[in-house]
Tab-separated table of C-alpha atoms and ligand atoms in Angstrom:
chain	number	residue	atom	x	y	z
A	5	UNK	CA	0.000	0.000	0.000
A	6	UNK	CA	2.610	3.069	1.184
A	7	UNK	CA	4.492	1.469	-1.743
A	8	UNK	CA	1.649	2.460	-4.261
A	9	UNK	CA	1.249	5.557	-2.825
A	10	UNK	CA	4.995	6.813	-2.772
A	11	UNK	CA	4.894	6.267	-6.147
A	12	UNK	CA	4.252	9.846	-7.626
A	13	UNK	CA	3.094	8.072	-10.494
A	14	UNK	CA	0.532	5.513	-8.892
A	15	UNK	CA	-3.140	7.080	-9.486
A	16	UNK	CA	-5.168	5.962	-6.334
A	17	UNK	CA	-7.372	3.657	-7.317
A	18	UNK	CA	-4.467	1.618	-8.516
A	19	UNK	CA	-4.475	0.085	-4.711
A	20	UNK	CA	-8.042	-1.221	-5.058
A	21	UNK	CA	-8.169	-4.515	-5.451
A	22	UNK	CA	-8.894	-5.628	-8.826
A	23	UNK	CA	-11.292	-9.032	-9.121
A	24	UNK	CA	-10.245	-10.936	-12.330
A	25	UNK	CA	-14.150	-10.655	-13.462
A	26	UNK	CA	-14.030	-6.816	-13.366
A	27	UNK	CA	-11.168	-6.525	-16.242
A	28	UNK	CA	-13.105	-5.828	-19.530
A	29	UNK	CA	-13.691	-9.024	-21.525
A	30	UNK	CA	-11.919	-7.147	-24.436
A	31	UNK	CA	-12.192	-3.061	-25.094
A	32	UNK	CA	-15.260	-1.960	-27.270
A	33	UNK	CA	-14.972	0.021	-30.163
A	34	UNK	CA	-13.521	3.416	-29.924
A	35	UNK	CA	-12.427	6.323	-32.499
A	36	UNK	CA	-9.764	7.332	-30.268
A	37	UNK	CA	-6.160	7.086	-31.224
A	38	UNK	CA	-4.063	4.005	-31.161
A	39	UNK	CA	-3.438	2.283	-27.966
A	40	UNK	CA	-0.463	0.815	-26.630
A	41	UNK	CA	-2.082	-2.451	-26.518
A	42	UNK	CA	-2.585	-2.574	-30.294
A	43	UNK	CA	0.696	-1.307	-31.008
A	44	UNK	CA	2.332	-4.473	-28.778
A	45	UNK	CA	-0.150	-6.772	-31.001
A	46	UNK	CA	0.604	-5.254	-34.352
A	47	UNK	CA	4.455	-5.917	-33.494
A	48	UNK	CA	3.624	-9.001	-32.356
A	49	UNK	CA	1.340	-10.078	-35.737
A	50	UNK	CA	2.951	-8.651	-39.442
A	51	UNK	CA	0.938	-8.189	-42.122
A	52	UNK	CA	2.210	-8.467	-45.742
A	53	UNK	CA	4.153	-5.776	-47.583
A	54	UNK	CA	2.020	-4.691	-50.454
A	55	UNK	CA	4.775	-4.933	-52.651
A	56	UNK	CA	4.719	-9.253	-51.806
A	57	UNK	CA	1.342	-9.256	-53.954
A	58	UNK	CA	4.061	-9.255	-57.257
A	59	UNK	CA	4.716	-12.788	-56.380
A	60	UNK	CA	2.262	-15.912	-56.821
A	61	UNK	CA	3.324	-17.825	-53.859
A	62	UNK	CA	4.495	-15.141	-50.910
A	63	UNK	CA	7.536	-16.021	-48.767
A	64	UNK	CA	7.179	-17.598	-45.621
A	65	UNK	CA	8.934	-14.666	-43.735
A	66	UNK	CA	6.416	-12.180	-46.153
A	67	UNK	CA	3.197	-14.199	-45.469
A	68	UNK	CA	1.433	-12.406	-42.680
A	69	UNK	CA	1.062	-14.198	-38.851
A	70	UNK	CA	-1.414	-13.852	-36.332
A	71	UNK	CA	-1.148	-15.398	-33.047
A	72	UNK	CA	-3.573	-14.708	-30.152
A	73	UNK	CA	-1.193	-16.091	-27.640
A	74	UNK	CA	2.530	-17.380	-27.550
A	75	UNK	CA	4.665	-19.244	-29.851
A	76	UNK	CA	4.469	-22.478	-28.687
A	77	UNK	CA	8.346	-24.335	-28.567
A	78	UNK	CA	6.985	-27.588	-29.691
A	79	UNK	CA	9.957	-30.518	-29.352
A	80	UNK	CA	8.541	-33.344	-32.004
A	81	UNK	CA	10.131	-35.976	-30.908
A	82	UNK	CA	7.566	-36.035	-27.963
A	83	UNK	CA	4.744	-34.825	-29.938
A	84	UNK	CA	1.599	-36.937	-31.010
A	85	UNK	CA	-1.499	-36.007	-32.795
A	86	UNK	CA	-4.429	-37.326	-31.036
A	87	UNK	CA	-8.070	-38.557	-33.041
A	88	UNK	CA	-10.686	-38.834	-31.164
A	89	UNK	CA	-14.396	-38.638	-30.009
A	90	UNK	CA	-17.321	-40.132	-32.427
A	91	UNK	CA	-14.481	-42.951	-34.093
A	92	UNK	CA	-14.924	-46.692	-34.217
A	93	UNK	CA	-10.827	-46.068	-33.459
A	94	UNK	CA	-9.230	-43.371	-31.762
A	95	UNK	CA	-5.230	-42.528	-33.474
A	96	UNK	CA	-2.404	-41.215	-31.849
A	97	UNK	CA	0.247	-40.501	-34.704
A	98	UNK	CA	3.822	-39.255	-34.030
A	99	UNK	CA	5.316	-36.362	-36.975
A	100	UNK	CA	6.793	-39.777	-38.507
A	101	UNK	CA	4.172	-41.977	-38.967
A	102	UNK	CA	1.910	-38.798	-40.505
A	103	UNK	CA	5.204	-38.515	-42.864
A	104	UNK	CA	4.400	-42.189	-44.076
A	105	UNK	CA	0.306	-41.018	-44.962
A	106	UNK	CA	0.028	-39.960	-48.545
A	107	UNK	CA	0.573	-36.351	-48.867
A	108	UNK	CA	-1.029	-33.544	-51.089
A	109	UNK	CA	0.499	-29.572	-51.601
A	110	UNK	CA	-2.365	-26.729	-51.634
A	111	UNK	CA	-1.748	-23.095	-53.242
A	112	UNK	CA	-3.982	-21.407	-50.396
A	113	UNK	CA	-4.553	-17.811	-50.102
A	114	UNK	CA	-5.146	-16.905	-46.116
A	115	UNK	CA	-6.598	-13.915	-45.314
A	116	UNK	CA	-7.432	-13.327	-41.038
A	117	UNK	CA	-10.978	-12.553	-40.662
A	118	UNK	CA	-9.732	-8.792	-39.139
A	119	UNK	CA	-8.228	-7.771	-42.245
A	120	UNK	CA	-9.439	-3.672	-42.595
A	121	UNK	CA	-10.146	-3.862	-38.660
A	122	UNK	CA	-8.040	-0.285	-38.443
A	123	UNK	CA	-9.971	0.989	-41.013
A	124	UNK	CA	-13.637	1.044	-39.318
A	125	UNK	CA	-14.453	3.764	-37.389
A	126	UNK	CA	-15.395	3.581	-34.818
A	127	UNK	CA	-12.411	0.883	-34.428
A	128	UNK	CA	-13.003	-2.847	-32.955
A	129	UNK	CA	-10.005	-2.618	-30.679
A	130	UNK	CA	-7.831	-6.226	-31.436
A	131	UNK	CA	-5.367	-6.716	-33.698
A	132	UNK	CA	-5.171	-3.164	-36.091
A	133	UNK	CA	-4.938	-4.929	-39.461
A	134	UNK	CA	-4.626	-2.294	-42.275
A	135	UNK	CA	-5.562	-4.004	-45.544
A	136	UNK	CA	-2.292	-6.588	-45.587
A	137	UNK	CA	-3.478	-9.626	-43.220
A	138	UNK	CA	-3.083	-11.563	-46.230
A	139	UNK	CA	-0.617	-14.272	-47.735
A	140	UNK	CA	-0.557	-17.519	-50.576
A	141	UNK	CA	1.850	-20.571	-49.396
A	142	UNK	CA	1.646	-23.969	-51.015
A	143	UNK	CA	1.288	-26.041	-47.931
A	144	UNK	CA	1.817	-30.170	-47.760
A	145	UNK	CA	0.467	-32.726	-45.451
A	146	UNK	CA	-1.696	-35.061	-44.702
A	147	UNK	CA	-5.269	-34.638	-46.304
A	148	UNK	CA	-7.796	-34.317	-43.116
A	149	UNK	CA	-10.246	-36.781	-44.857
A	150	UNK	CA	-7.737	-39.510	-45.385
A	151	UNK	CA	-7.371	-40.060	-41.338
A	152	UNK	CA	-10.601	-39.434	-40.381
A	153	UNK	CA	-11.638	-42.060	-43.054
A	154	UNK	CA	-8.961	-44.327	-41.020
A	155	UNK	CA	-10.217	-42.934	-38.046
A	156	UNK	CA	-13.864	-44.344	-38.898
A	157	UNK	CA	-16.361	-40.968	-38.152
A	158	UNK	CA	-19.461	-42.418	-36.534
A	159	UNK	CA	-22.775	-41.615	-38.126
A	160	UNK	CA	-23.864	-39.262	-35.026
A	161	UNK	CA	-21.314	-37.014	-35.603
A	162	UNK	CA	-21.975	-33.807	-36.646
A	163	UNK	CA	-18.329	-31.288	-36.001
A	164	UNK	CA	-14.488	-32.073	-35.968
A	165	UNK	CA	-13.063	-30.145	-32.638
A	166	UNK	CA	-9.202	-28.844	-33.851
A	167	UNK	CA	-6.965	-27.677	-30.730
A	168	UNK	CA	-3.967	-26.170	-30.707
A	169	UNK	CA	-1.198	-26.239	-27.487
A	170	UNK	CA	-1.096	-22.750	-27.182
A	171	UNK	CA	-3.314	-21.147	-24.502
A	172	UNK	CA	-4.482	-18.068	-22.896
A	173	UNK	CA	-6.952	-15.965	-21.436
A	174	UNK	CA	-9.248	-14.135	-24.063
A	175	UNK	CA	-12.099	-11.905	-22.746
A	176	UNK	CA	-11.808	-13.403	-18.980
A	177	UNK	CA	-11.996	-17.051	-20.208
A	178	UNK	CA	-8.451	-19.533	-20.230
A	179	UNK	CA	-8.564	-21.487	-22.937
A	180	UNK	CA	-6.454	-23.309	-25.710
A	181	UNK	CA	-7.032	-22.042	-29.087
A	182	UNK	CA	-9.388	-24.384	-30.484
A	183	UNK	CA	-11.599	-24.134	-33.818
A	184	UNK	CA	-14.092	-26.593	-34.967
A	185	UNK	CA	-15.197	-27.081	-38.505
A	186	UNK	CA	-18.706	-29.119	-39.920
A	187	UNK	CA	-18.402	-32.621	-41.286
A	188	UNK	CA	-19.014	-32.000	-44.660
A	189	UNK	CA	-16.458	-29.438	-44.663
A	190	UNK	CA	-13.593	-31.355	-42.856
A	191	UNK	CA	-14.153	-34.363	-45.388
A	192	UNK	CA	-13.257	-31.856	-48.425
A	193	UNK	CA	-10.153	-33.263	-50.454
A	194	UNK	CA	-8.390	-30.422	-49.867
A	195	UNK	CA	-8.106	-29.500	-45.788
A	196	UNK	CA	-4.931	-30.506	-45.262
A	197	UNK	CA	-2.802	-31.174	-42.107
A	198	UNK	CA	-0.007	-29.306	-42.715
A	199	UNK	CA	3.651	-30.082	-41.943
A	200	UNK	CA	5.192	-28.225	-44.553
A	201	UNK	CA	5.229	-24.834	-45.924
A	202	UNK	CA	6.463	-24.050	-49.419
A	203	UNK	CA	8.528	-27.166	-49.984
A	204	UNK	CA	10.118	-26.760	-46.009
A	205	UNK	CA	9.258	-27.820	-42.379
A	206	UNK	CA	6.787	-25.017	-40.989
A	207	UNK	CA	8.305	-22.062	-39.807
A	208	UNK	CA	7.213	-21.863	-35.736
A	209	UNK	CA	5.290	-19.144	-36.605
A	210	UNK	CA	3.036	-20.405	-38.803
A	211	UNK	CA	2.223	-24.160	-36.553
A	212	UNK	CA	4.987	-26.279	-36.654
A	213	UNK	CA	5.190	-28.942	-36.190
A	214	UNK	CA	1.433	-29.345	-37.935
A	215	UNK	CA	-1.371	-27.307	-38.606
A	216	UNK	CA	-4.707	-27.345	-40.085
A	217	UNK	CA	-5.278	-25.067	-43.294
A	218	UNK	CA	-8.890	-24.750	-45.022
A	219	UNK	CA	-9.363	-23.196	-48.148
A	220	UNK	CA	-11.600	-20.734	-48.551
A	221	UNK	CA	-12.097	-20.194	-44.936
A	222	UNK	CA	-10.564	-16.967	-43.340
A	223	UNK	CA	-7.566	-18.019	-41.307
A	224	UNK	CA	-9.366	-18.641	-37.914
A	225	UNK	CA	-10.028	-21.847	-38.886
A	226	UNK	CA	-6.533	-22.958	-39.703
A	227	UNK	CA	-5.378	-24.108	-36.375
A	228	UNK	CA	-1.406	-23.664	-35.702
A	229	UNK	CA	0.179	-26.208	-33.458
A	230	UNK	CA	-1.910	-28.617	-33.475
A	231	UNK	CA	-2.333	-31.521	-30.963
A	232	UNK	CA	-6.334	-32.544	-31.242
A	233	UNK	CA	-8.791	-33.736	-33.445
A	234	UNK	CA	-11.833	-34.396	-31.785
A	235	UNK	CA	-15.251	-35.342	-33.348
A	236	UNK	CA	-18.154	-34.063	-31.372
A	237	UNK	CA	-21.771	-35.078	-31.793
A	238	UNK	CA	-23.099	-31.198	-30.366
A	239	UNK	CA	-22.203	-28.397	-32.172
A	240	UNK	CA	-18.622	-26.834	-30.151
A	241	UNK	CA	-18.750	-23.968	-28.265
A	242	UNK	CA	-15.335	-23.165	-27.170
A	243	UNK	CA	-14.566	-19.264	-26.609
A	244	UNK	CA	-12.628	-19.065	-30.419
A	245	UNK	CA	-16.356	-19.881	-32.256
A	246	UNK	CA	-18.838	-19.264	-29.736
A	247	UNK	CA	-18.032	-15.610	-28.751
A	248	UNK	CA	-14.941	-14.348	-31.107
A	249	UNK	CA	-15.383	-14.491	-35.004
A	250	UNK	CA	-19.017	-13.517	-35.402
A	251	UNK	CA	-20.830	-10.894	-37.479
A	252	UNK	CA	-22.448	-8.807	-34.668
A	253	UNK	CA	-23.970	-5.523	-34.775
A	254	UNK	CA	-23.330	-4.537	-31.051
A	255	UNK	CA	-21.612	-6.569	-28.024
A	256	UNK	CA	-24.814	-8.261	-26.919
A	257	UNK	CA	-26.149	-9.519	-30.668
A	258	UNK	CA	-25.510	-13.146	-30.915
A	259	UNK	CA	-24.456	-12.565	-34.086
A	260	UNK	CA	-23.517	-15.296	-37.210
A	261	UNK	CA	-20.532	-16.961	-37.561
A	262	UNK	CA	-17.985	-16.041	-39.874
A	263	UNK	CA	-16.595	-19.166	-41.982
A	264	UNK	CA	-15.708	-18.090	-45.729
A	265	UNK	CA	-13.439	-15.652	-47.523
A	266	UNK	CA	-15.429	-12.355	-48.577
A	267	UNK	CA	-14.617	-11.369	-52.217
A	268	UNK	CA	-11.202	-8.798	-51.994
A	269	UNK	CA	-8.811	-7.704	-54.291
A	270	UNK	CA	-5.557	-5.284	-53.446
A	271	UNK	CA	-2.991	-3.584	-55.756
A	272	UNK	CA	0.479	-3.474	-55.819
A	273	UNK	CA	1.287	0.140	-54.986
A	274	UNK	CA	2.531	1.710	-58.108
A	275	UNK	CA	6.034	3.743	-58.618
A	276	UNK	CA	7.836	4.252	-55.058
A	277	UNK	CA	6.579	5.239	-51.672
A	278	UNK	CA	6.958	8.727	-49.643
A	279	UNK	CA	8.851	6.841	-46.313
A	280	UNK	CA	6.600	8.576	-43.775
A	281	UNK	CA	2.533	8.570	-45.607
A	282	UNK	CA	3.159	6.091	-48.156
A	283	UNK	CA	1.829	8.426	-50.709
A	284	UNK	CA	3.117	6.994	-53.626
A	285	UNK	CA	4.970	8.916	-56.346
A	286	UNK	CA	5.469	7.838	-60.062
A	287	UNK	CA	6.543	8.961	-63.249
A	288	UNK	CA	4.774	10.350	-66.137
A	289	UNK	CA	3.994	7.866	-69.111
A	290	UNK	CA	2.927	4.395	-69.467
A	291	UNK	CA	2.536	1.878	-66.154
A	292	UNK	CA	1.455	-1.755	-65.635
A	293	UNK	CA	-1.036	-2.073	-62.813
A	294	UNK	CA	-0.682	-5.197	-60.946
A	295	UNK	CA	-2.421	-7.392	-58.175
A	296	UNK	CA	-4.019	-10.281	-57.084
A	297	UNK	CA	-8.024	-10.819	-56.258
A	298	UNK	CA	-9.246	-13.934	-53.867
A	299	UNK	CA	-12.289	-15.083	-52.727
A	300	UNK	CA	-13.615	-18.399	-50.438
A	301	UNK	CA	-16.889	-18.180	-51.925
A	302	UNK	CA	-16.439	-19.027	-55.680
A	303	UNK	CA	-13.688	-17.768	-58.268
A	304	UNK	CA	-12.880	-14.404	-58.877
A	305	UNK	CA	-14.784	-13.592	-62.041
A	306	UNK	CA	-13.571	-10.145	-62.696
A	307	UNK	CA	-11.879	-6.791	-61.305
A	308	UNK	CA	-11.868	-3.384	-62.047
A	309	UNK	CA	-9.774	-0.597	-61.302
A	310	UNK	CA	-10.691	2.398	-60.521
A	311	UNK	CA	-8.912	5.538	-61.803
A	312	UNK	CA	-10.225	8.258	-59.865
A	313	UNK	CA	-13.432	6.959	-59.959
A	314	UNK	CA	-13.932	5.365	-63.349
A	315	UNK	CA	-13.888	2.022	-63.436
A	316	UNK	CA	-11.716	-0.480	-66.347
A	317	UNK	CA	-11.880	-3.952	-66.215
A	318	UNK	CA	-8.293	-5.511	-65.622
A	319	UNK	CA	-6.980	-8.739	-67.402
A	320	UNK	CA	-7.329	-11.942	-65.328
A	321	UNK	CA	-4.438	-14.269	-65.313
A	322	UNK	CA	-5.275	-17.973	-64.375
A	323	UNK	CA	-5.183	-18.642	-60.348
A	324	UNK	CA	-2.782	-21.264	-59.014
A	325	UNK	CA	-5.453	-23.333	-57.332
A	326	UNK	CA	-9.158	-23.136	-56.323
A	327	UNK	CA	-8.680	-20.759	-53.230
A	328	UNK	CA	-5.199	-19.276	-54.368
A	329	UNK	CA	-5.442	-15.888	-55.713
A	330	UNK	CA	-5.605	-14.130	-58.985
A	331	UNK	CA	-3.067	-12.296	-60.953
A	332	UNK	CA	-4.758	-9.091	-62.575
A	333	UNK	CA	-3.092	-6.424	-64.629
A	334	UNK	CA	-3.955	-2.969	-66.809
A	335	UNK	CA	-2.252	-0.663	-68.171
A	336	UNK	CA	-2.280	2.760	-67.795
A	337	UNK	CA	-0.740	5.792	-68.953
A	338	UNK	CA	0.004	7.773	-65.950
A	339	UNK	CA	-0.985	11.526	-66.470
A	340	UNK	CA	0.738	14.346	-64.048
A	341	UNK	CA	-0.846	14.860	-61.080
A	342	UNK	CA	-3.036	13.553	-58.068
A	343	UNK	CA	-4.849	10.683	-58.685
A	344	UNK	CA	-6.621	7.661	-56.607
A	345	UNK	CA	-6.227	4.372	-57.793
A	346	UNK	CA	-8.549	1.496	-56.365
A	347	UNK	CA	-9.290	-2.061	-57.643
A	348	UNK	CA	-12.617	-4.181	-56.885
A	349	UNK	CA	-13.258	-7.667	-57.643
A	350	UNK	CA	-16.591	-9.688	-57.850
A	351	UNK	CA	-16.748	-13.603	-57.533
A	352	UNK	CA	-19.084	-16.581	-59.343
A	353	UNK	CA	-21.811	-15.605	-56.532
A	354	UNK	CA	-22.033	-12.366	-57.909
A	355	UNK	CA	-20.910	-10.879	-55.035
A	356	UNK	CA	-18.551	-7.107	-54.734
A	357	UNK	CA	-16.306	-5.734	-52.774
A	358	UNK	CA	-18.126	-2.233	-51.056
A	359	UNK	CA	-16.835	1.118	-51.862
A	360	UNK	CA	-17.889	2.137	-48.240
A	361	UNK	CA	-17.076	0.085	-44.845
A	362	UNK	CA	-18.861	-2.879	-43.902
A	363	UNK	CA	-19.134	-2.197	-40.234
A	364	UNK	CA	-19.713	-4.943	-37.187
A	365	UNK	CA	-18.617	-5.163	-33.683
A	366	UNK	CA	-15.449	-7.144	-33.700
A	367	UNK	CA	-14.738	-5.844	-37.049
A	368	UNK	CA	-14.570	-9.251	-39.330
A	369	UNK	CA	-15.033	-9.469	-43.084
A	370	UNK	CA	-13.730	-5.974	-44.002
A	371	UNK	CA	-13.765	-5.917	-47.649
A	372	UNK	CA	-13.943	-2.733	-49.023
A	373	UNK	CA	-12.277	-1.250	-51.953
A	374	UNK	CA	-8.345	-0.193	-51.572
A	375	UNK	CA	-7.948	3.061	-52.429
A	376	UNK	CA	-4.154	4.282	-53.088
A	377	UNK	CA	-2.971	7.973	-53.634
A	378	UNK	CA	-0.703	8.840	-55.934
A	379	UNK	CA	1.669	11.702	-57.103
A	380	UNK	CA	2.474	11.679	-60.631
A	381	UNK	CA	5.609	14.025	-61.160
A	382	UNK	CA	9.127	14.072	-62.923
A	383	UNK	CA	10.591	12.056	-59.535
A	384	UNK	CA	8.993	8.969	-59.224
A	385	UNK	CA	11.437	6.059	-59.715
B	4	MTE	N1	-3.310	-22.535	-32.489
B	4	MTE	C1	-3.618	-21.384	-33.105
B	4	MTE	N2	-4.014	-21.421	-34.376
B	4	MTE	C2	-4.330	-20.291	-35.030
B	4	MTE	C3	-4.281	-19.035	-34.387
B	4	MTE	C4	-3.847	-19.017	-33.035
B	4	MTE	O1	-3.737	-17.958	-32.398
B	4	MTE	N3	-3.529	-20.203	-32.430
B	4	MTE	N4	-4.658	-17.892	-35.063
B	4	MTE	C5	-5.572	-18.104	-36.186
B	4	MTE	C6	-5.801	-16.924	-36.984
B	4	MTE	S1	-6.895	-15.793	-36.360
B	4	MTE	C7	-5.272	-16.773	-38.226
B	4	MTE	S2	-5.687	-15.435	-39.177
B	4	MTE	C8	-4.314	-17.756	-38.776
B	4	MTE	C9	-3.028	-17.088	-39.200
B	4	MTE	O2	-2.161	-18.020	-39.772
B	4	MTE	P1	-0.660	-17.585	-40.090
B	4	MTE	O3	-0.106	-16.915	-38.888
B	4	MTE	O4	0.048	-18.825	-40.481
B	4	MTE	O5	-0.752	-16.620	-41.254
B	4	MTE	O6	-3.998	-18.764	-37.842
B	4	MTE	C10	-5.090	-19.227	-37.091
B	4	MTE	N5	-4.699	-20.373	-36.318
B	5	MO	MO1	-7.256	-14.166	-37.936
């Protein structure tokens, strides 16, 4: 107590006890500036550099990472996966026995569910994403449906429970990162247990020694460091699908889950950057217009770019895979001057990215147009 008080810098109320249920589950919105706490996240959790969207297949160290908790420091010569639950036979499968299993490689696009979160106002406060949240890896492993079809999946079942070993505390509850995914979406061909990462052994990062990864579904569901598989006959309601990743209008709106990829496209920011805005600044004359449009709903079926404001439809170039995305260029002949540049794609359902935000409490599924400035002078590069 004198302690706290000696302290010129102690408030008072600082030596009131605190009981753990009185912290705030997690802050509400807010449109005041940037907090310390999602400064230590966004350090914590990279996004991609624009400039990565050249390439079909981004680097592992360019691919973006998010990680609610710690790093777990996995040693795999004591780790086993365990199947379980609503199987005529339970599994437990050390790294070199899943090396034996017939293995597939998947061109996946990820994208976290809180891409554009920074954007909103007022702002969800979690992880600040920009627009960048967003990487493609080829990833090899085991297909899911190959050891659950080993694993014998009784009739009753209904969800596959996937846990990670990291755990935390996330709005007041201790958990372990856990996701769970339907049936008929866990037998797809192409969920895949992961245990490599473009042609090497997962970075820790991104799950080694073995993740999950499901195409089409924003990352969420792509559990890192995984240890579980458990089918469940009652729909899961662990903390990571229950209360986080929903579409909710307001804290106390049930809300829907979020599962797929919204529709999104993002350029490759033309000519070279101003260090401290971004603003980007580019010669005079003739310019090819790159980037790459995704979507976990169907295929990309066109995009546009917008030069301040009027929209041209950019060439496709074939995608690598299913859910990997799509190479688009145009041309342009860049005239002196100020000018916003913007791209939008629309999928096989028909659906658009928005020109405006697409607002909701924890800020998922942000998928609104990119807009870029740029300063067309004699300096650009
Ligand atoms: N075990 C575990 N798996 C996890 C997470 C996590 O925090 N723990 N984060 C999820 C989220 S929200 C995303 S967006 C992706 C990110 O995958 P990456 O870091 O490989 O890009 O992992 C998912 N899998
Ligand atoms: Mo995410």
């Amino acid at each position: 107590m004198t302690e706290i008080f000696s302290n010129p810098h102690a408030r008072p109320e600082a030596a009131q006890p605190q009981a753990p249920e009185q912290a705030p589950p997690t802050a509400g919105p807010t449109t005041g500036p940037l907090t310390r706490e999602e400064l230590q996240l966004s350090a914590r959790n990279h996004s991609m550099p624009l400039e990565a969207l050249r390439r079909d297949i981004t680097p592992p160290g360019l691919h973006y990472v998010l990680t609610h908790f710690d790093i777990p420091d996995i040693e795999v010569s004591s780790w086993h996966l365990r199947i379980n639950g609503a199987v005529e036979r339970a599994l437990e499968l050390s790294m070199a026995a899943l090396r034996r299993d017939p293995a597939i490689t998947v061109p996946v696009t990820l994208e976290c569910a809180g891409n554009g979160r920074s954007l909103l106002s007022p702002r969800p406060m979690s992880q600040p994403w920009v627009q960048e949240g967003v990487g493609t890896a080829h990833w090899t492993g085991v297909p899911l449906a190959y050891l659950l079809g080993k694993a014998g999946v009784l009739q009753n079942a209904v969800e596959v429970v996937f846990t990670g070993a990291d755990a935390g505390v996330q709005g007041g509850v201790p958990h372990r990162y856990a996701r769970s995914l339907p049936i008929r979406e866990a037998l797809r061909a192409d969920v895949v247990l992961a245990y490599k990462m473009d042609g090497t052994e997962l970075p820790p990062q991104h799950g080694y020694p073995l993740r999950l990864v499901v195409p089409g579904w924003y990352g969420m569901a792509s559990v890192k460091w995984l240890e579980s598989i458990e089918v469940v006959t009652a729909p899961f309601a662990g903390y990571q699908q229950k209360v986080a990743y929903r579409y909710q209008e307001s804290a106390d709106d049930a809300g829907t889950p979020v599962s797929r990829i919204r529709v999104r496209s993002l350029m490759v920011p033309p000519g070279v950057p101003d260090f401290f805005t971004r603003r980007r600044i580019l010669n005079p004359g003739p310019v090819l217009l790159q980037g790459r449009a995704w979507s976990g709903k169907g295929a990309v079926t066109g995009v546009e770019v917008g030069i301040d404001d009027t929209w041209v439809p950019a060439q496709l170039e074939k995608p690598a895979g299913g859910f990997a995305w799509r190479k688009w260029t145009l041309p342009w002949i860049a005239e002196p001057g100020e000018h916003v540049l913007s791209c939008r794609a629309t999928d096989a359902t028909g659906a658009t990215q928005p020109l405006e935000q697409n607002w909701n409490y924890q800020g998922m599924g942000n998928n609104m147009v990119q807009r870029i400035n740029v300063t067309v002078e004699g300096t650009g590069a």
